[in-house]
């Protein structure tokens, strides 16, 4: 992890404004463990988990999509893009997901005004659909870590039950 921390600090030194460092990966690949650890070991760094931008279970049930929970179709991608663009300009509270209660919580995690780096993790950051590809503008070319996008997408599909999509 020390090499990765050094890479992140190098990217940060070149930053003129808030930077996003993407940590993509298939389910159960350690993103939720490594993302917060990275953020905690870096100064002025926050953590954003994509689980908070999925539709809430009550909405999924109402729309008959409960079996598609955590799929690309139940993520609010436009909301994520807006959130990332807004975080470049100002700091505020971001949504999160409560696994025990199985619902999203709006404005639950503060992003302090002095934080100039945000670790963003999620399964679908590299999903090969146009709306997800539009998120590429949010990432600094050097601020994207993980396996190659095609490998991640393939592993993610294999990991999740395809009937959920």
PDB file of C-alpha atoms in Angstrom:
ATOM      1  CA  UNK A   1       0.000   0.000   0.000  1.00  0.00           C
ATOM      2  CA  UNK A   2       2.959   2.358   0.577  1.00  0.00           C
ATOM      3  CA  UNK A   3       3.756   2.451  -3.155  1.00  0.00           C
ATOM      4  CA  UNK A   4       0.154   3.335  -3.889  1.00  0.00           C
ATOM      5  CA  UNK A   5       0.216   6.078  -1.251  1.00  0.00           C
ATOM      6  CA  UNK A   6       3.298   7.531  -2.939  1.00  0.00           C
ATOM      7  CA  UNK A   7       1.586   7.433  -6.338  1.00  0.00           C
ATOM      8  CA  UNK A   8      -1.440   9.222  -4.916  1.00  0.00           C
ATOM      9  CA  UNK A   9       0.702  11.923  -3.310  1.00  0.00           C
ATOM     10  CA  UNK A  10       2.499  12.485  -6.636  1.00  0.00           C
ATOM     11  CA  UNK A  11      -0.847  12.943  -8.398  1.00  0.00           C
ATOM     12  CA  UNK A  12      -2.037  15.240  -5.638  1.00  0.00           C
ATOM     13  CA  UNK A  13       1.020  17.529  -5.944  1.00  0.00           C
ATOM     14  CA  UNK A  14       0.079  18.253  -9.566  1.00  0.00           C
ATOM     15  CA  UNK A  15      -3.517  19.077  -8.631  1.00  0.00           C
ATOM     16  CA  UNK A  16      -4.863  22.583  -8.961  1.00  0.00           C
ATOM     17  CA  UNK A  17      -8.215  21.632  -7.420  1.00  0.00           C
ATOM     18  CA  UNK A  18      -9.862  18.613  -5.804  1.00  0.00           C
ATOM     19  CA  UNK A  19      -8.838  15.317  -7.347  1.00  0.00           C
ATOM     20  CA  UNK A  20     -10.721  12.060  -7.523  1.00  0.00           C
ATOM     21  CA  UNK A  21      -8.877   8.777  -7.230  1.00  0.00           C
ATOM     22  CA  UNK A  22     -10.999   5.917  -8.600  1.00  0.00           C
ATOM     23  CA  UNK A  23     -10.829   2.425  -7.102  1.00  0.00           C
ATOM     24  CA  UNK A  24     -12.921   0.148  -9.362  1.00  0.00           C
ATOM     25  CA  UNK A  25     -13.382  -3.562  -8.935  1.00  0.00           C
ATOM     26  CA  UNK A  26     -15.812  -6.459  -8.854  1.00  0.00           C
ATOM     27  CA  UNK A  27     -17.883  -7.223  -5.755  1.00  0.00           C
ATOM     28  CA  UNK A  28     -15.925  -8.652  -2.810  1.00  0.00           C
ATOM     29  CA  UNK A  29     -12.579  -7.520  -4.257  1.00  0.00           C
ATOM     30  CA  UNK A  30     -11.625  -5.434  -1.221  1.00  0.00           C
ATOM     31  CA  UNK A  31     -12.697  -1.967  -2.362  1.00  0.00           C
ATOM     32  CA  UNK A  32     -14.615  -1.175   0.825  1.00  0.00           C
ATOM     33  CA  UNK A  33     -11.611  -2.253   2.878  1.00  0.00           C
ATOM     34  CA  UNK A  34      -8.858  -0.552   0.888  1.00  0.00           C
ATOM     35  CA  UNK A  35     -10.742   2.671   0.046  1.00  0.00           C
ATOM     36  CA  UNK A  36     -11.271   3.878   3.635  1.00  0.00           C
ATOM     37  CA  UNK A  37      -7.779   2.692   4.635  1.00  0.00           C
ATOM     38  CA  UNK A  38      -6.255   4.782   1.851  1.00  0.00           C
ATOM     39  CA  UNK A  39      -8.338   7.805   2.837  1.00  0.00           C
ATOM     40  CA  UNK A  40      -7.363   7.428   6.510  1.00  0.00           C
ATOM     41  CA  UNK A  41      -3.647   7.212   5.727  1.00  0.00           C
ATOM     42  CA  UNK A  42      -3.663  10.354   3.598  1.00  0.00           C
ATOM     43  CA  UNK A  43      -4.103  13.862   4.958  1.00  0.00           C
ATOM     44  CA  UNK A  44      -7.044  15.950   3.743  1.00  0.00           C
ATOM     45  CA  UNK A  45      -8.607  12.963   2.002  1.00  0.00           C
ATOM     46  CA  UNK A  46     -12.217  11.728   1.989  1.00  0.00           C
ATOM     47  CA  UNK A  47     -13.870   8.491   0.854  1.00  0.00           C
ATOM     48  CA  UNK A  48     -16.932   8.113  -1.382  1.00  0.00           C
ATOM     49  CA  UNK A  49     -18.555   4.690  -1.801  1.00  0.00           C
ATOM     50  CA  UNK A  50     -20.861   4.264  -4.788  1.00  0.00           C
ATOM     51  CA  UNK A  51     -23.360   2.276  -2.710  1.00  0.00           C
ATOM     52  CA  UNK A  52     -24.893   5.607  -1.687  1.00  0.00           C
ATOM     53  CA  UNK A  53     -25.894   6.398  -5.266  1.00  0.00           C
ATOM     54  CA  UNK A  54     -27.943   3.236  -5.776  1.00  0.00           C
ATOM     55  CA  UNK A  55     -31.703   3.461  -5.611  1.00  0.00           C
ATOM     56  CA  UNK A  56     -33.066   2.813  -2.143  1.00  0.00           C
ATOM     57  CA  UNK A  57     -34.586  -0.637  -1.530  1.00  0.00           C
ATOM     58  CA  UNK A  58     -38.058   0.858  -1.013  1.00  0.00           C
ATOM     59  CA  UNK A  59     -37.871   2.289  -4.546  1.00  0.00           C
ATOM     60  CA  UNK A  60     -36.482  -0.967  -5.944  1.00  0.00           C
ATOM     61  CA  UNK A  61     -39.371  -2.902  -4.385  1.00  0.00           C
ATOM     62  CA  UNK A  62     -41.928  -0.387  -5.659  1.00  0.00           C
ATOM     63  CA  UNK A  63     -40.518  -0.644  -9.201  1.00  0.00           C
ATOM     64  CA  UNK A  64     -40.121  -4.436  -9.080  1.00  0.00           C
ATOM     65  CA  UNK A  65     -36.327  -4.147  -9.299  1.00  0.00           C
ATOM     66  CA  UNK A  66     -35.303  -5.583  -5.919  1.00  0.00           C
ATOM     67  CA  UNK A  67     -33.649  -8.549  -7.628  1.00  0.00           C
ATOM     68  CA  UNK A  68     -31.416  -6.078  -9.507  1.00  0.00           C
ATOM     69  CA  UNK A  69     -30.014  -4.385  -6.424  1.00  0.00           C
ATOM     70  CA  UNK A  70     -26.485  -3.018  -6.945  1.00  0.00           C
ATOM     71  CA  UNK A  71     -26.648  -3.466 -10.711  1.00  0.00           C
ATOM     72  CA  UNK A  72     -25.829  -0.726 -13.221  1.00  0.00           C
ATOM     73  CA  UNK A  73     -29.544  -0.217 -13.860  1.00  0.00           C
ATOM     74  CA  UNK A  74     -30.253   0.622 -10.208  1.00  0.00           C
ATOM     75  CA  UNK A  75     -27.499   3.206  -9.863  1.00  0.00           C
ATOM     76  CA  UNK A  76     -28.234   6.884 -10.201  1.00  0.00           C
ATOM     77  CA  UNK A  77     -25.384   7.601 -12.605  1.00  0.00           C
ATOM     78  CA  UNK A  78     -26.497  11.115 -13.485  1.00  0.00           C
ATOM     79  CA  UNK A  79     -26.645  11.861  -9.772  1.00  0.00           C
ATOM     80  CA  UNK A  80     -23.100  10.556  -9.335  1.00  0.00           C
ATOM     81  CA  UNK A  81     -21.811  12.665 -12.230  1.00  0.00           C
ATOM     82  CA  UNK A  82     -23.503  15.739 -10.753  1.00  0.00           C
ATOM     83  CA  UNK A  83     -22.128  14.915  -7.304  1.00  0.00           C
ATOM     84  CA  UNK A  84     -18.559  14.580  -8.633  1.00  0.00           C
ATOM     85  CA  UNK A  85     -18.787  17.809 -10.629  1.00  0.00           C
ATOM     86  CA  UNK A  86     -20.160  19.632  -7.600  1.00  0.00           C
ATOM     87  CA  UNK A  87     -17.407  18.237  -5.349  1.00  0.00           C
ATOM     88  CA  UNK A  88     -14.834  19.848  -7.645  1.00  0.00           C
ATOM     89  CA  UNK A  89     -16.274  23.250  -6.713  1.00  0.00           C
ATOM     90  CA  UNK A  90     -17.533  22.929  -3.146  1.00  0.00           C
ATOM     91  CA  UNK A  91     -17.595  20.542  -0.219  1.00  0.00           C
ATOM     92  CA  UNK A  92     -20.799  19.187   1.280  1.00  0.00           C
ATOM     93  CA  UNK A  93     -22.416  16.030   2.655  1.00  0.00           C
ATOM     94  CA  UNK A  94     -22.597  12.961   0.423  1.00  0.00           C
ATOM     95  CA  UNK A  95     -24.937   9.946   0.497  1.00  0.00           C
ATOM     96  CA  UNK A  96     -24.035   6.556   1.912  1.00  0.00           C
ATOM     97  CA  UNK A  97     -25.658   3.134   2.269  1.00  0.00           C
ATOM     98  CA  UNK A  98     -26.594   1.439   5.538  1.00  0.00           C
ATOM     99  CA  UNK A  99     -26.089  -2.310   5.015  1.00  0.00           C
ATOM    100  CA  UNK A 100     -27.859  -3.244   8.260  1.00  0.00           C
ATOM    101  CA  UNK A 101     -31.009  -1.312   7.377  1.00  0.00           C
ATOM    102  CA  UNK A 102     -30.568  -1.863   3.630  1.00  0.00           C
ATOM    103  CA  UNK A 103     -31.254   1.680   2.539  1.00  0.00           C
ATOM    104  CA  UNK A 104     -29.453   4.742   1.258  1.00  0.00           C
ATOM    105  CA  UNK A 105     -28.937   7.700   3.550  1.00  0.00           C
ATOM    106  CA  UNK A 106     -28.737  11.121   1.954  1.00  0.00           C
ATOM    107  CA  UNK A 107     -26.265  13.700   3.287  1.00  0.00           C
ATOM    108  CA  UNK A 108     -24.720  11.228   5.746  1.00  0.00           C
ATOM    109  CA  UNK A 109     -20.979  11.695   5.216  1.00  0.00           C
ATOM    110  CA  UNK A 110     -19.268  15.069   5.330  1.00  0.00           C
ATOM    111  CA  UNK A 111     -16.596  16.012   2.832  1.00  0.00           C
ATOM    112  CA  UNK A 112     -14.587  18.665   4.697  1.00  0.00           C
ATOM    113  CA  UNK A 113     -13.724  21.848   2.835  1.00  0.00           C
ATOM    114  CA  UNK A 114      -9.986  21.299   3.326  1.00  0.00           C
ATOM    115  CA  UNK A 115     -10.000  17.851   1.670  1.00  0.00           C
ATOM    116  CA  UNK A 116      -8.403  18.078  -1.761  1.00  0.00           C
ATOM    117  CA  UNK A 117      -8.521  14.367  -2.595  1.00  0.00           C
ATOM    118  CA  UNK A 118     -11.500  12.021  -2.689  1.00  0.00           C
ATOM    119  CA  UNK A 119     -11.134   8.241  -2.993  1.00  0.00           C
ATOM    120  CA  UNK A 120     -14.130   6.958  -5.014  1.00  0.00           C
ATOM    121  CA  UNK A 121     -14.833   3.217  -5.092  1.00  0.00           C
ATOM    122  CA  UNK A 122     -17.442   1.176  -6.878  1.00  0.00           C
ATOM    123  CA  UNK A 123     -18.204  -1.794  -9.090  1.00  0.00           C
ATOM    124  CA  UNK A 124     -19.424   0.139 -12.087  1.00  0.00           C
ATOM    125  CA  UNK A 125     -16.841   2.918 -12.469  1.00  0.00           C
ATOM    126  CA  UNK A 126     -15.542   1.173 -15.587  1.00  0.00           C
ATOM    127  CA  UNK A 127     -18.834  -0.230 -16.901  1.00  0.00           C
ATOM    128  CA  UNK A 128     -18.842  -0.058 -20.695  1.00  0.00           C
ATOM    129  CA  UNK A 129     -22.142   1.750 -21.263  1.00  0.00           C
ATOM    130  CA  UNK A 130     -22.198   5.287 -22.582  1.00  0.00           C
ATOM    131  CA  UNK A 131     -23.665   6.867 -19.466  1.00  0.00           C
ATOM    132  CA  UNK A 132     -20.952   5.274 -17.291  1.00  0.00           C
ATOM    133  CA  UNK A 133     -18.233   6.107 -19.793  1.00  0.00           C
ATOM    134  CA  UNK A 134     -19.254   9.770 -19.465  1.00  0.00           C
ATOM    135  CA  UNK A 135     -17.800   9.652 -15.944  1.00  0.00           C
ATOM    136  CA  UNK A 136     -14.310   9.435 -17.470  1.00  0.00           C
ATOM    137  CA  UNK A 137     -14.190  13.233 -17.531  1.00  0.00           C
ATOM    138  CA  UNK A 138     -14.217  13.174 -13.726  1.00  0.00           C
ATOM    139  CA  UNK A 139     -11.011  11.167 -13.392  1.00  0.00           C
ATOM    140  CA  UNK A 140      -7.548  12.537 -13.815  1.00  0.00           C
ATOM    141  CA  UNK A 141      -5.840  10.083 -16.229  1.00  0.00           C
ATOM    142  CA  UNK A 142      -3.348   9.265 -13.484  1.00  0.00           C
ATOM    143  CA  UNK A 143      -6.034   9.012 -10.802  1.00  0.00           C
ATOM    144  CA  UNK A 144      -7.533   5.705 -11.858  1.00  0.00           C
ATOM    145  CA  UNK A 145      -6.270   2.542 -10.207  1.00  0.00           C
ATOM    146  CA  UNK A 146      -7.223  -1.074 -10.445  1.00  0.00           C
ATOM    147  CA  UNK A 147      -7.324  -3.714 -13.121  1.00  0.00           C
ATOM    148  CA  UNK A 148      -7.882  -2.832 -16.738  1.00  0.00           C
ATOM    149  CA  UNK A 149     -11.518  -1.817 -17.321  1.00  0.00           C
ATOM    150  CA  UNK A 150     -12.423  -4.770 -19.566  1.00  0.00           C
ATOM    151  CA  UNK A 151     -11.119  -7.249 -16.979  1.00  0.00           C
ATOM    152  CA  UNK A 152     -13.076  -5.554 -14.198  1.00  0.00           C
ATOM    153  CA  UNK A 153     -16.274  -5.537 -16.226  1.00  0.00           C
ATOM    154  CA  UNK A 154     -15.896  -9.227 -17.063  1.00  0.00           C
ATOM    155  CA  UNK A 155     -15.122 -10.182 -13.464  1.00  0.00           C
ATOM    156  CA  UNK A 156     -18.011  -8.087 -12.183  1.00  0.00           C
ATOM    157  CA  UNK A 157     -20.451  -9.770 -14.524  1.00  0.00           C
ATOM    158  CA  UNK A 158     -19.167 -13.203 -13.554  1.00  0.00           C
ATOM    159  CA  UNK A 159     -19.321 -12.384  -9.854  1.00  0.00           C
ATOM    160  CA  UNK A 160     -22.887 -11.122  -9.860  1.00  0.00           C
ATOM    161  CA  UNK A 161     -25.869 -13.256 -10.764  1.00  0.00           C
ATOM    162  CA  UNK A 162     -26.524 -12.213 -14.363  1.00  0.00           C
ATOM    163  CA  UNK A 163     -30.270 -12.696 -13.876  1.00  0.00           C
ATOM    164  CA  UNK A 164     -30.189  -9.564 -11.730  1.00  0.00           C
ATOM    165  CA  UNK A 165     -29.637  -7.460 -14.831  1.00  0.00           C
TER     166      UNK A 165
END
